[in-house]
Tab-separated table of C-alpha atoms in Angstrom:
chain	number	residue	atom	x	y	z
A	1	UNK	CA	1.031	29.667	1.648
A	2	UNK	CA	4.095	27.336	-0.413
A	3	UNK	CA	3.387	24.211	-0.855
A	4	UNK	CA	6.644	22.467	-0.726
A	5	UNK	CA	8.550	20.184	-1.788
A	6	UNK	CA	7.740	16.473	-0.373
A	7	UNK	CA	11.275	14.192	0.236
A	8	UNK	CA	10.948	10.807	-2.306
A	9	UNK	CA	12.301	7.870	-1.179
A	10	UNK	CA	15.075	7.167	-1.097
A	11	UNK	CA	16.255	10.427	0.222
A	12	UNK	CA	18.649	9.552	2.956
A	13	UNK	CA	16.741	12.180	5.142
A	14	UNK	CA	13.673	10.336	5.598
A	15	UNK	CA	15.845	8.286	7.834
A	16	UNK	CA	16.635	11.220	10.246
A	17	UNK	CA	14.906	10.995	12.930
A	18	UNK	CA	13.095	14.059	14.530
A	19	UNK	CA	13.313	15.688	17.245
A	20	UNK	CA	10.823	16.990	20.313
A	21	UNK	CA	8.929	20.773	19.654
A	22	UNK	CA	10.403	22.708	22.407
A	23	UNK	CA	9.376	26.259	21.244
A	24	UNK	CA	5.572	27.212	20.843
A	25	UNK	CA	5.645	30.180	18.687
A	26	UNK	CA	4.483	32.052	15.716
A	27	UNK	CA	7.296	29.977	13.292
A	28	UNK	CA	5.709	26.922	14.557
A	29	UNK	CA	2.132	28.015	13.800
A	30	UNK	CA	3.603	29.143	9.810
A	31	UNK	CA	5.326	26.106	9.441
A	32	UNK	CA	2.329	23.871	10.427
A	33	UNK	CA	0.285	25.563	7.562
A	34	UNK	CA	2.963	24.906	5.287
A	35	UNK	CA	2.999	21.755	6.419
A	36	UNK	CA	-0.772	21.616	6.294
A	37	UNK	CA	-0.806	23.247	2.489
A	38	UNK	CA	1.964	20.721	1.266
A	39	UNK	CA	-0.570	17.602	2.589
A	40	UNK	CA	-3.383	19.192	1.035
A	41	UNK	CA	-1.622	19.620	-2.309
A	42	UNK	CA	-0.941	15.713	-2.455
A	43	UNK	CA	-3.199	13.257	-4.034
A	44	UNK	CA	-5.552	12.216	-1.880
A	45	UNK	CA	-3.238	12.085	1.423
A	46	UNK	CA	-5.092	12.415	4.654
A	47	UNK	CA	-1.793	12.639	6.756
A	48	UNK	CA	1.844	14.177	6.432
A	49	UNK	CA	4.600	14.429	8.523
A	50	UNK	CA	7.122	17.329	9.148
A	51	UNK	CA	10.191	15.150	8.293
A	52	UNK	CA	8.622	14.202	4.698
A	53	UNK	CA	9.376	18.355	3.700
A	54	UNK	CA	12.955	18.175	5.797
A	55	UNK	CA	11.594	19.865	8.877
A	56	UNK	CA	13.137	17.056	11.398
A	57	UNK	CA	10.650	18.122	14.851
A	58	UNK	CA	8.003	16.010	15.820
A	59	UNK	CA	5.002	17.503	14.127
A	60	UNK	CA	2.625	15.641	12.214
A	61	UNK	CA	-1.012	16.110	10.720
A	62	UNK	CA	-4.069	13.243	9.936
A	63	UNK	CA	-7.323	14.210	9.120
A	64	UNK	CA	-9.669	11.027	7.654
A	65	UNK	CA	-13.121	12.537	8.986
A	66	UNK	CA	-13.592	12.136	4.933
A	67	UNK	CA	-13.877	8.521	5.328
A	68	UNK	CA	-17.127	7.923	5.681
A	69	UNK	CA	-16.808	4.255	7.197
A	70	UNK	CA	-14.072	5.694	9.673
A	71	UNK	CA	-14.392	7.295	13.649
A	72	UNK	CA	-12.370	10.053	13.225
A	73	UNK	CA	-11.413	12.854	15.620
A	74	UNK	CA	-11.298	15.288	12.927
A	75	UNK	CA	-8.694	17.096	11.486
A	76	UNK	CA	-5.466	17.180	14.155
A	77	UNK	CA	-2.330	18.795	14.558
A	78	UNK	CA	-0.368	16.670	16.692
A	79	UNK	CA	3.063	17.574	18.054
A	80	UNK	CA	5.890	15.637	19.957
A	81	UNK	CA	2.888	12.682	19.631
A	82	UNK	CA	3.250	9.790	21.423
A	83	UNK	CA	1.282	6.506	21.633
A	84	UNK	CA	1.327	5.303	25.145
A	85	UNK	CA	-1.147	1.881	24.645
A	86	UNK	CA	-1.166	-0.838	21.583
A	87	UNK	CA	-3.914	-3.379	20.810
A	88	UNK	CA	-5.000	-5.475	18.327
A	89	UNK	CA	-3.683	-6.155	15.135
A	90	UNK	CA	-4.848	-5.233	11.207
A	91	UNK	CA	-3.261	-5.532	7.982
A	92	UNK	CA	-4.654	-2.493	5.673
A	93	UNK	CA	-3.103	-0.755	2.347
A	94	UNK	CA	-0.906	1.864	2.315
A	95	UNK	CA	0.729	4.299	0.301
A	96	UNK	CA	3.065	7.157	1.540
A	97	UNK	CA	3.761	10.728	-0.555
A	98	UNK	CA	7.458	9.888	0.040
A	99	UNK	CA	7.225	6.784	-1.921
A	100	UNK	CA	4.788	7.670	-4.962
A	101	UNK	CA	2.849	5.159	-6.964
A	102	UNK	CA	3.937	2.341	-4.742
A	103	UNK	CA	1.040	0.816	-2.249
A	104	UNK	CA	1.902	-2.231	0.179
A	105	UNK	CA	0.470	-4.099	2.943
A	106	UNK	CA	1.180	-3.272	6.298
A	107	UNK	CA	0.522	-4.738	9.414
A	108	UNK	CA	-0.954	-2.017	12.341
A	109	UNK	CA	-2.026	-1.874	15.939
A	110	UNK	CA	-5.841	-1.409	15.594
A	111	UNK	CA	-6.271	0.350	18.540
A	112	UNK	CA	-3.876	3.193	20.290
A	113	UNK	CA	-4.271	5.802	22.664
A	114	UNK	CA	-2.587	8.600	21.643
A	115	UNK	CA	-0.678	11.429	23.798
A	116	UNK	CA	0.270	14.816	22.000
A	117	UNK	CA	0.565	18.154	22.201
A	118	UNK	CA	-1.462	21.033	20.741
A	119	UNK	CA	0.468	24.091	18.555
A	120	UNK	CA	0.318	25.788	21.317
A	121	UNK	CA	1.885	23.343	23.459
A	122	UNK	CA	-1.209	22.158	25.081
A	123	UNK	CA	-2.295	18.587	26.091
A	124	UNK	CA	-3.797	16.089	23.789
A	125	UNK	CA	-5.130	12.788	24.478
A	126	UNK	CA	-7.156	10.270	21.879
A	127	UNK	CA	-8.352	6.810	21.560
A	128	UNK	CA	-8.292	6.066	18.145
A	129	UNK	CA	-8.815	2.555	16.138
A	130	UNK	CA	-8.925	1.650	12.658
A	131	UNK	CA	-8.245	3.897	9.871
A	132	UNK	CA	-7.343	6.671	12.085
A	133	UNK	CA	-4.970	4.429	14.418
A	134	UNK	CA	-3.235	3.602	10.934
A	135	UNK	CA	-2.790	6.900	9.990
A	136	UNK	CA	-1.151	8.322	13.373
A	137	UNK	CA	1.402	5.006	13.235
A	138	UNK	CA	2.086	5.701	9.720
A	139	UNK	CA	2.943	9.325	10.710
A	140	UNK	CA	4.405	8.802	13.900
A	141	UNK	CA	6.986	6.202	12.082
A	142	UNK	CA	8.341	9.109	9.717
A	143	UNK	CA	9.324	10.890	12.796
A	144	UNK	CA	11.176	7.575	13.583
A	145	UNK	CA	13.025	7.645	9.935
A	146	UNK	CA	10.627	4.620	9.390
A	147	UNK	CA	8.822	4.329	6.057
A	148	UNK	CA	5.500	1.901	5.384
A	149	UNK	CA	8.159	0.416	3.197
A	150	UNK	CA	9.759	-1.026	6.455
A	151	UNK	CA	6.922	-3.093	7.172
A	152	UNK	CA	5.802	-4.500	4.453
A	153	UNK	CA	4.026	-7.783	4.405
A	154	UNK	CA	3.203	-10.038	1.739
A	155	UNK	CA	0.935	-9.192	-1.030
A	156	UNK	CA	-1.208	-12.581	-1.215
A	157	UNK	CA	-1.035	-14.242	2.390
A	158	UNK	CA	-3.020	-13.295	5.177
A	159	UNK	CA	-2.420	-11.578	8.364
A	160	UNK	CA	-1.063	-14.973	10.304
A	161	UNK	CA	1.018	-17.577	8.466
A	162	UNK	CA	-1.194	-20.944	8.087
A	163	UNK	CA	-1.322	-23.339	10.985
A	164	UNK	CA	-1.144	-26.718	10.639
A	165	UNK	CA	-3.754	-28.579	12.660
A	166	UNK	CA	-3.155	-32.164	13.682
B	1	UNK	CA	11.338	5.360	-26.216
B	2	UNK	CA	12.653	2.297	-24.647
B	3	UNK	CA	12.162	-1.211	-26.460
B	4	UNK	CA	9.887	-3.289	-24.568
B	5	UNK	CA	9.573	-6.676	-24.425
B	6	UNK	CA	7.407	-8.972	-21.729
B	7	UNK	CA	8.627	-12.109	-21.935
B	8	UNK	CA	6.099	-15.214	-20.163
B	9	UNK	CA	8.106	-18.096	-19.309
B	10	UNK	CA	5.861	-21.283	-18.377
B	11	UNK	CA	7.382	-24.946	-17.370
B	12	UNK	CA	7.579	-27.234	-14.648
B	13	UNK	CA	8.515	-25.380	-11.203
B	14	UNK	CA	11.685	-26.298	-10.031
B	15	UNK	CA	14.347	-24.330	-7.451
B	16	UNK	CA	16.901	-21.881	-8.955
B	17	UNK	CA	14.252	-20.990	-12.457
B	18	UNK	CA	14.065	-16.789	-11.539
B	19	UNK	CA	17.567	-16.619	-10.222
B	20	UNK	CA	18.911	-18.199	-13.955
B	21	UNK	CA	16.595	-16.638	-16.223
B	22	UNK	CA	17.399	-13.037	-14.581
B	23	UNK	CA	21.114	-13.605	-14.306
B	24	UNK	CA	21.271	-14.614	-18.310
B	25	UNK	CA	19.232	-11.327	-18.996
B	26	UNK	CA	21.639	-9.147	-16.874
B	27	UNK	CA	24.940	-10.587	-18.111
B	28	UNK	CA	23.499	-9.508	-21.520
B	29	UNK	CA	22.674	-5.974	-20.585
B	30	UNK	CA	19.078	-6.206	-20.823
B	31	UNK	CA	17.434	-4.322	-18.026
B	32	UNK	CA	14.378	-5.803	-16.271
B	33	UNK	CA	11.081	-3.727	-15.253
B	34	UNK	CA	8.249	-5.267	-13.361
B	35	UNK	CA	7.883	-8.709	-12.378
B	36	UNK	CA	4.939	-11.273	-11.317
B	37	UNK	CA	5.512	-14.900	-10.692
B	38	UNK	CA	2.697	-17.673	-9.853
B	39	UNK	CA	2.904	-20.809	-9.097
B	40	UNK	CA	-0.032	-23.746	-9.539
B	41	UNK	CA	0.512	-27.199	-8.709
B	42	UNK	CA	3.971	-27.955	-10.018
B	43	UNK	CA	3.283	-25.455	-13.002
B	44	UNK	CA	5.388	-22.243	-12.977
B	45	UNK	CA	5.056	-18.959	-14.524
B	46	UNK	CA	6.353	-15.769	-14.616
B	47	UNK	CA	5.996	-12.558	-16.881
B	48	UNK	CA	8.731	-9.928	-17.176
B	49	UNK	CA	9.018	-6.747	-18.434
B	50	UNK	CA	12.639	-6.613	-20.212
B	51	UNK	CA	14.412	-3.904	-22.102
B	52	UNK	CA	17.562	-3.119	-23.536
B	53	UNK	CA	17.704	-6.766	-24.764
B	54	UNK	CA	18.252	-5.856	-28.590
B	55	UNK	CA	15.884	-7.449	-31.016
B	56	UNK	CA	13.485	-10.224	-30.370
B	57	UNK	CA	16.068	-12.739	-31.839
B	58	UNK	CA	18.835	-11.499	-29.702
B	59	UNK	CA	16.549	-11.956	-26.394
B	60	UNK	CA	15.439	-15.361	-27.596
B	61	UNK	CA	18.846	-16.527	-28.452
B	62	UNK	CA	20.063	-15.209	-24.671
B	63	UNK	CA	17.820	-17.363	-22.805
B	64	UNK	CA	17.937	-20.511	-25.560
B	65	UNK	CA	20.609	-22.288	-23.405
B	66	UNK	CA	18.249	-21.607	-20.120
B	67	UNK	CA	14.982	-22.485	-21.565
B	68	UNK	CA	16.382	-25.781	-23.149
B	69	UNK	CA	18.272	-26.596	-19.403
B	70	UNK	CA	14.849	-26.173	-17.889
B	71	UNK	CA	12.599	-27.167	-20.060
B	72	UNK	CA	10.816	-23.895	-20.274
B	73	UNK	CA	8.440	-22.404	-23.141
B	74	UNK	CA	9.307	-18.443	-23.743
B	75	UNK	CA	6.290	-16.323	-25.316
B	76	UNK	CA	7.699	-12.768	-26.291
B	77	UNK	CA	5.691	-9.712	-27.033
B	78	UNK	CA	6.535	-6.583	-28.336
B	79	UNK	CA	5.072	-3.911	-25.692
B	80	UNK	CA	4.755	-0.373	-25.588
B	81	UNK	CA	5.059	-0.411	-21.663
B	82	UNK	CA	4.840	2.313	-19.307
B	83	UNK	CA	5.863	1.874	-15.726
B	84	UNK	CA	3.739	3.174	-13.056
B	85	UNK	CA	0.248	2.174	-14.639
B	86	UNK	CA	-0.637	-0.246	-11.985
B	87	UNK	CA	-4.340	0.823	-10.827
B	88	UNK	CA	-4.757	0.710	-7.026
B	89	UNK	CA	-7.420	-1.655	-6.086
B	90	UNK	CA	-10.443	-0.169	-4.131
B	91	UNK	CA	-12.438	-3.643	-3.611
B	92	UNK	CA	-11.707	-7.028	-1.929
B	93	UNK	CA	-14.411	-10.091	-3.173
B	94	UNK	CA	-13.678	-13.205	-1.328
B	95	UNK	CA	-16.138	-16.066	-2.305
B	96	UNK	CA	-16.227	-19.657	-1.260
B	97	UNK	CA	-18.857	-22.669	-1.436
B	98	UNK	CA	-18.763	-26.455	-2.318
B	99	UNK	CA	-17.084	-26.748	-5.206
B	100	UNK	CA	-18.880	-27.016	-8.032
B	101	UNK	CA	-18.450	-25.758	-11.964
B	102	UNK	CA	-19.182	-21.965	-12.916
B	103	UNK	CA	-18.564	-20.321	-10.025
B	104	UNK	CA	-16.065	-18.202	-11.644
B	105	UNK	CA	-17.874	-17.864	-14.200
B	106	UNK	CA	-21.003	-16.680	-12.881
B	107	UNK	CA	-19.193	-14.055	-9.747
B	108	UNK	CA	-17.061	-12.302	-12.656
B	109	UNK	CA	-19.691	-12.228	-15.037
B	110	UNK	CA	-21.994	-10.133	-12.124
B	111	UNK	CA	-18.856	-8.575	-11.274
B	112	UNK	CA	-18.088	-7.195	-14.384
B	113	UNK	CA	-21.421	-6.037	-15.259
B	114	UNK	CA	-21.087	-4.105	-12.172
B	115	UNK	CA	-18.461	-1.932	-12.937
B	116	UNK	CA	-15.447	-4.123	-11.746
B	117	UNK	CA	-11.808	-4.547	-13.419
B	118	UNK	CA	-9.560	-7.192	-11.948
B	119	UNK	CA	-6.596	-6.572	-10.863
B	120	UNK	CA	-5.606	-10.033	-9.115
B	121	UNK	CA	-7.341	-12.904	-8.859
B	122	UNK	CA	-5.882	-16.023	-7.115
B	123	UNK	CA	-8.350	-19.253	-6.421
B	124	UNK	CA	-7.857	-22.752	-5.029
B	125	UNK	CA	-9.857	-25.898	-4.461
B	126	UNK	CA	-9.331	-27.025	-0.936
B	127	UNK	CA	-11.338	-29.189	1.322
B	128	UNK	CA	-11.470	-33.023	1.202
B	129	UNK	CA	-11.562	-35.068	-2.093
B	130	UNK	CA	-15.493	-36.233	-1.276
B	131	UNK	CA	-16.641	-32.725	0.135
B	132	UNK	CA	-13.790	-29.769	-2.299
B	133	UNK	CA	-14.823	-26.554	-1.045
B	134	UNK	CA	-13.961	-23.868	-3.557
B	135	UNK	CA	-12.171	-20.352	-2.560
B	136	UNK	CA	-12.023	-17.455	-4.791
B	137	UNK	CA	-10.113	-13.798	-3.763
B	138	UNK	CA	-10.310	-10.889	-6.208
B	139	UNK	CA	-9.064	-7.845	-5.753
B	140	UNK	CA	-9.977	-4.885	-8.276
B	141	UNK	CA	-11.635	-1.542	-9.164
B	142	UNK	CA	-14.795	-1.082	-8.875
B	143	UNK	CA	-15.944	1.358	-10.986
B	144	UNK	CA	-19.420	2.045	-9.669
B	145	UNK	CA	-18.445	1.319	-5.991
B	146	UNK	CA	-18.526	-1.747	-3.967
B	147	UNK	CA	-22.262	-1.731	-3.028
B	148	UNK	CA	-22.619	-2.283	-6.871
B	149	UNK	CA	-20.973	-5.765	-7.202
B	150	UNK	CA	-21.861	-6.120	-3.844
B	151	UNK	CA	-25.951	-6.074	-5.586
B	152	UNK	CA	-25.199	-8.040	-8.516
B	153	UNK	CA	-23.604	-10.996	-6.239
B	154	UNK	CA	-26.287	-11.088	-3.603
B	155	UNK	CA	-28.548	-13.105	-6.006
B	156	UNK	CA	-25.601	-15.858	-5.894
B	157	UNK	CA	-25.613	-16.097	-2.415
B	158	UNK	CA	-29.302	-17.956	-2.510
B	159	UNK	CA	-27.177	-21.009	-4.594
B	160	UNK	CA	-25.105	-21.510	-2.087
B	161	UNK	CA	-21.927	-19.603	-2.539
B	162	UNK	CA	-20.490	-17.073	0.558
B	163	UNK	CA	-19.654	-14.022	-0.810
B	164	UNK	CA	-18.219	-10.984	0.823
B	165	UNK	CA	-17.470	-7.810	-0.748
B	166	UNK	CA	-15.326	-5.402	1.000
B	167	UNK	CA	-13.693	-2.278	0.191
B	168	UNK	CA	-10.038	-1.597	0.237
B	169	UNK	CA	-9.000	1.365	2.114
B	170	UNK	CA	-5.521	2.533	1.224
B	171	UNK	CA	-4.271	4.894	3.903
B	172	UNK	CA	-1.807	7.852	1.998
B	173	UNK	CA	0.346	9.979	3.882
């Protein structure tokens, strides 16, 4: 299978935004394994999405069961995803294979419930939190043309700006 | 190779220091790399990574007028500098207590023995004047994992001191 070639910041095209799956087919399946391969091939990246190799549909892939302190759902293919409930938020590192050697803070829902379809056009539905909920938003926001770079945060201050109490 | 220079620049804080010191290197042609600025009490600091500024001489005698303005010291050094050779940090320590001497001195000693390299470290001395408390945050890489230092510091723990080691998770994708 290719790997290929990941977009770098700042490639205008990461800011296309992608649009629905409508066709269920045998392309779909090969370009999900490329798309699969290409994550694979990156260092240490447990998602990707389609838009990062200039395939603008709404496909995307996370997989952090290898995060031991994690709940995980495994590895997932998720297409046209959608999150249909936010709560909570947590700040957490990240690092993008579109923007290489370059890791911020970011500010995240910590728990989503997640609507999707499977490569076969199937339904999908997950409650996810932590690590996993980061992942998916981090995903689902290339599909937007959004990059972690987009929300950054500061580096030294908490989550919350001081209040003063008096 | 390009010629390297970090320059630290160290005086009394005052509004407009980074927005002279950077337009005097650019009007000159020199080309700036990374940057890190702190601040403590009035104190400022910064270190810059600087190229393309000719000789040491030349870069001194482009910032003279600034420094003497605002009453800054320059330090230059000659550095063979590489961008992108930042390590990622994999461990968050956050310790804090009643402030009292060595506390530094004794979590970074453990630390170190445990297999950690700073990357940040940022501490202040908050509190009231009759009861300081003392708050340390250190990020870094910890060699031998975070239930390492998280070992070595337990024994500090019994003196008083909260400790909490956590990892850092950084999500790639």
């Amino acid at each position: 299978m290719p790997v290929l070639q990941i977009l770098t910041y700042p490639d205008d095209r990461l800011r296309q935004v992608s649009t629905p799956v409508l066709e269920f087919d045998d392309a779909l399946e090969r370009r999900i394994d490329d798309l699969e391969d290409t994550r694979l091939s990156g260092p240490g990246a447990v998602g990707i999405a389609a838009p990062q190799l200039g395939w603008f549909e709404r496909v995307i892939i996370v997989d952090v069961a290898g995060r031991k302190k994690s709940s995980s759902h495994g590895h997932l293919v998720l297409v046209n995803p959608e999150i249909t409930e936010w709560d909570g938020f947590t700040m957490g590192r990240e690092g993008c294979l579109s923007v290489p050697d370059y890791t911020g803070n970011v500010v995240r829902a910590e728990r989503i419930h997640l609507q999707a379809l499977d490569p076969q056009g199937q339904p999908l539905g997950f409650d996810m939190e932590g690590f996993e909920a980061r992942a998916v938003q981090h995903e689902l926001d290339h599909l937007d043309g959004l990059l972690f770079l987009d929300r950054l945060v500061s580096r030294r201050q908490d989550l919350f700006a001081r209040k003063s109490y008096k | 190779m390009s010629n390297w220079f970090m320059l630290t620049l160290v005086g009394r804080d005052r509004p407009g220091i980074v927005a002279s010191v950077t337009s005097a290197l650019f009007e000159s042609g020199c080309h700036l790399g990374e940057t890190s600025m702190l601040r403590l009490g009035d104190n400022f600091t910064i270190m810059m990574m600087v190229r393309d500024c000719g000789d040491e001489a030349a870069l001194r005698g482009t910032l003279q007028p600034i420094l003497e303005h605002l009453h800054l010291v320059l330090h230059v050094d000659a550095i063979d500098a590489v961008l992108h050779r930042r390590p990622v940090p994999d461990v968050c320590i956050i310790v804090h207590g009643a402030d009292r001497a060595g506390i530094v001195s004794a979590v970074t000693s453990k630390a170190a023995a445990a297999g950690l390299n700073i990357v940040d470290l940022d501490s202040m001395v908050g509190g009231s004047e009759a009861a300081p408390i003392y708050v340390l945050q250190i990020e870094g890489v910890a060699a031998q994992g975070a239930e390492a230092i998280q070992t070595a510091l337990e024994p500090l723990q019994a003196e008083g001191v909260k400790i909490d080691v956590r990892p850092i998770e950084t999500f790639v994708g």
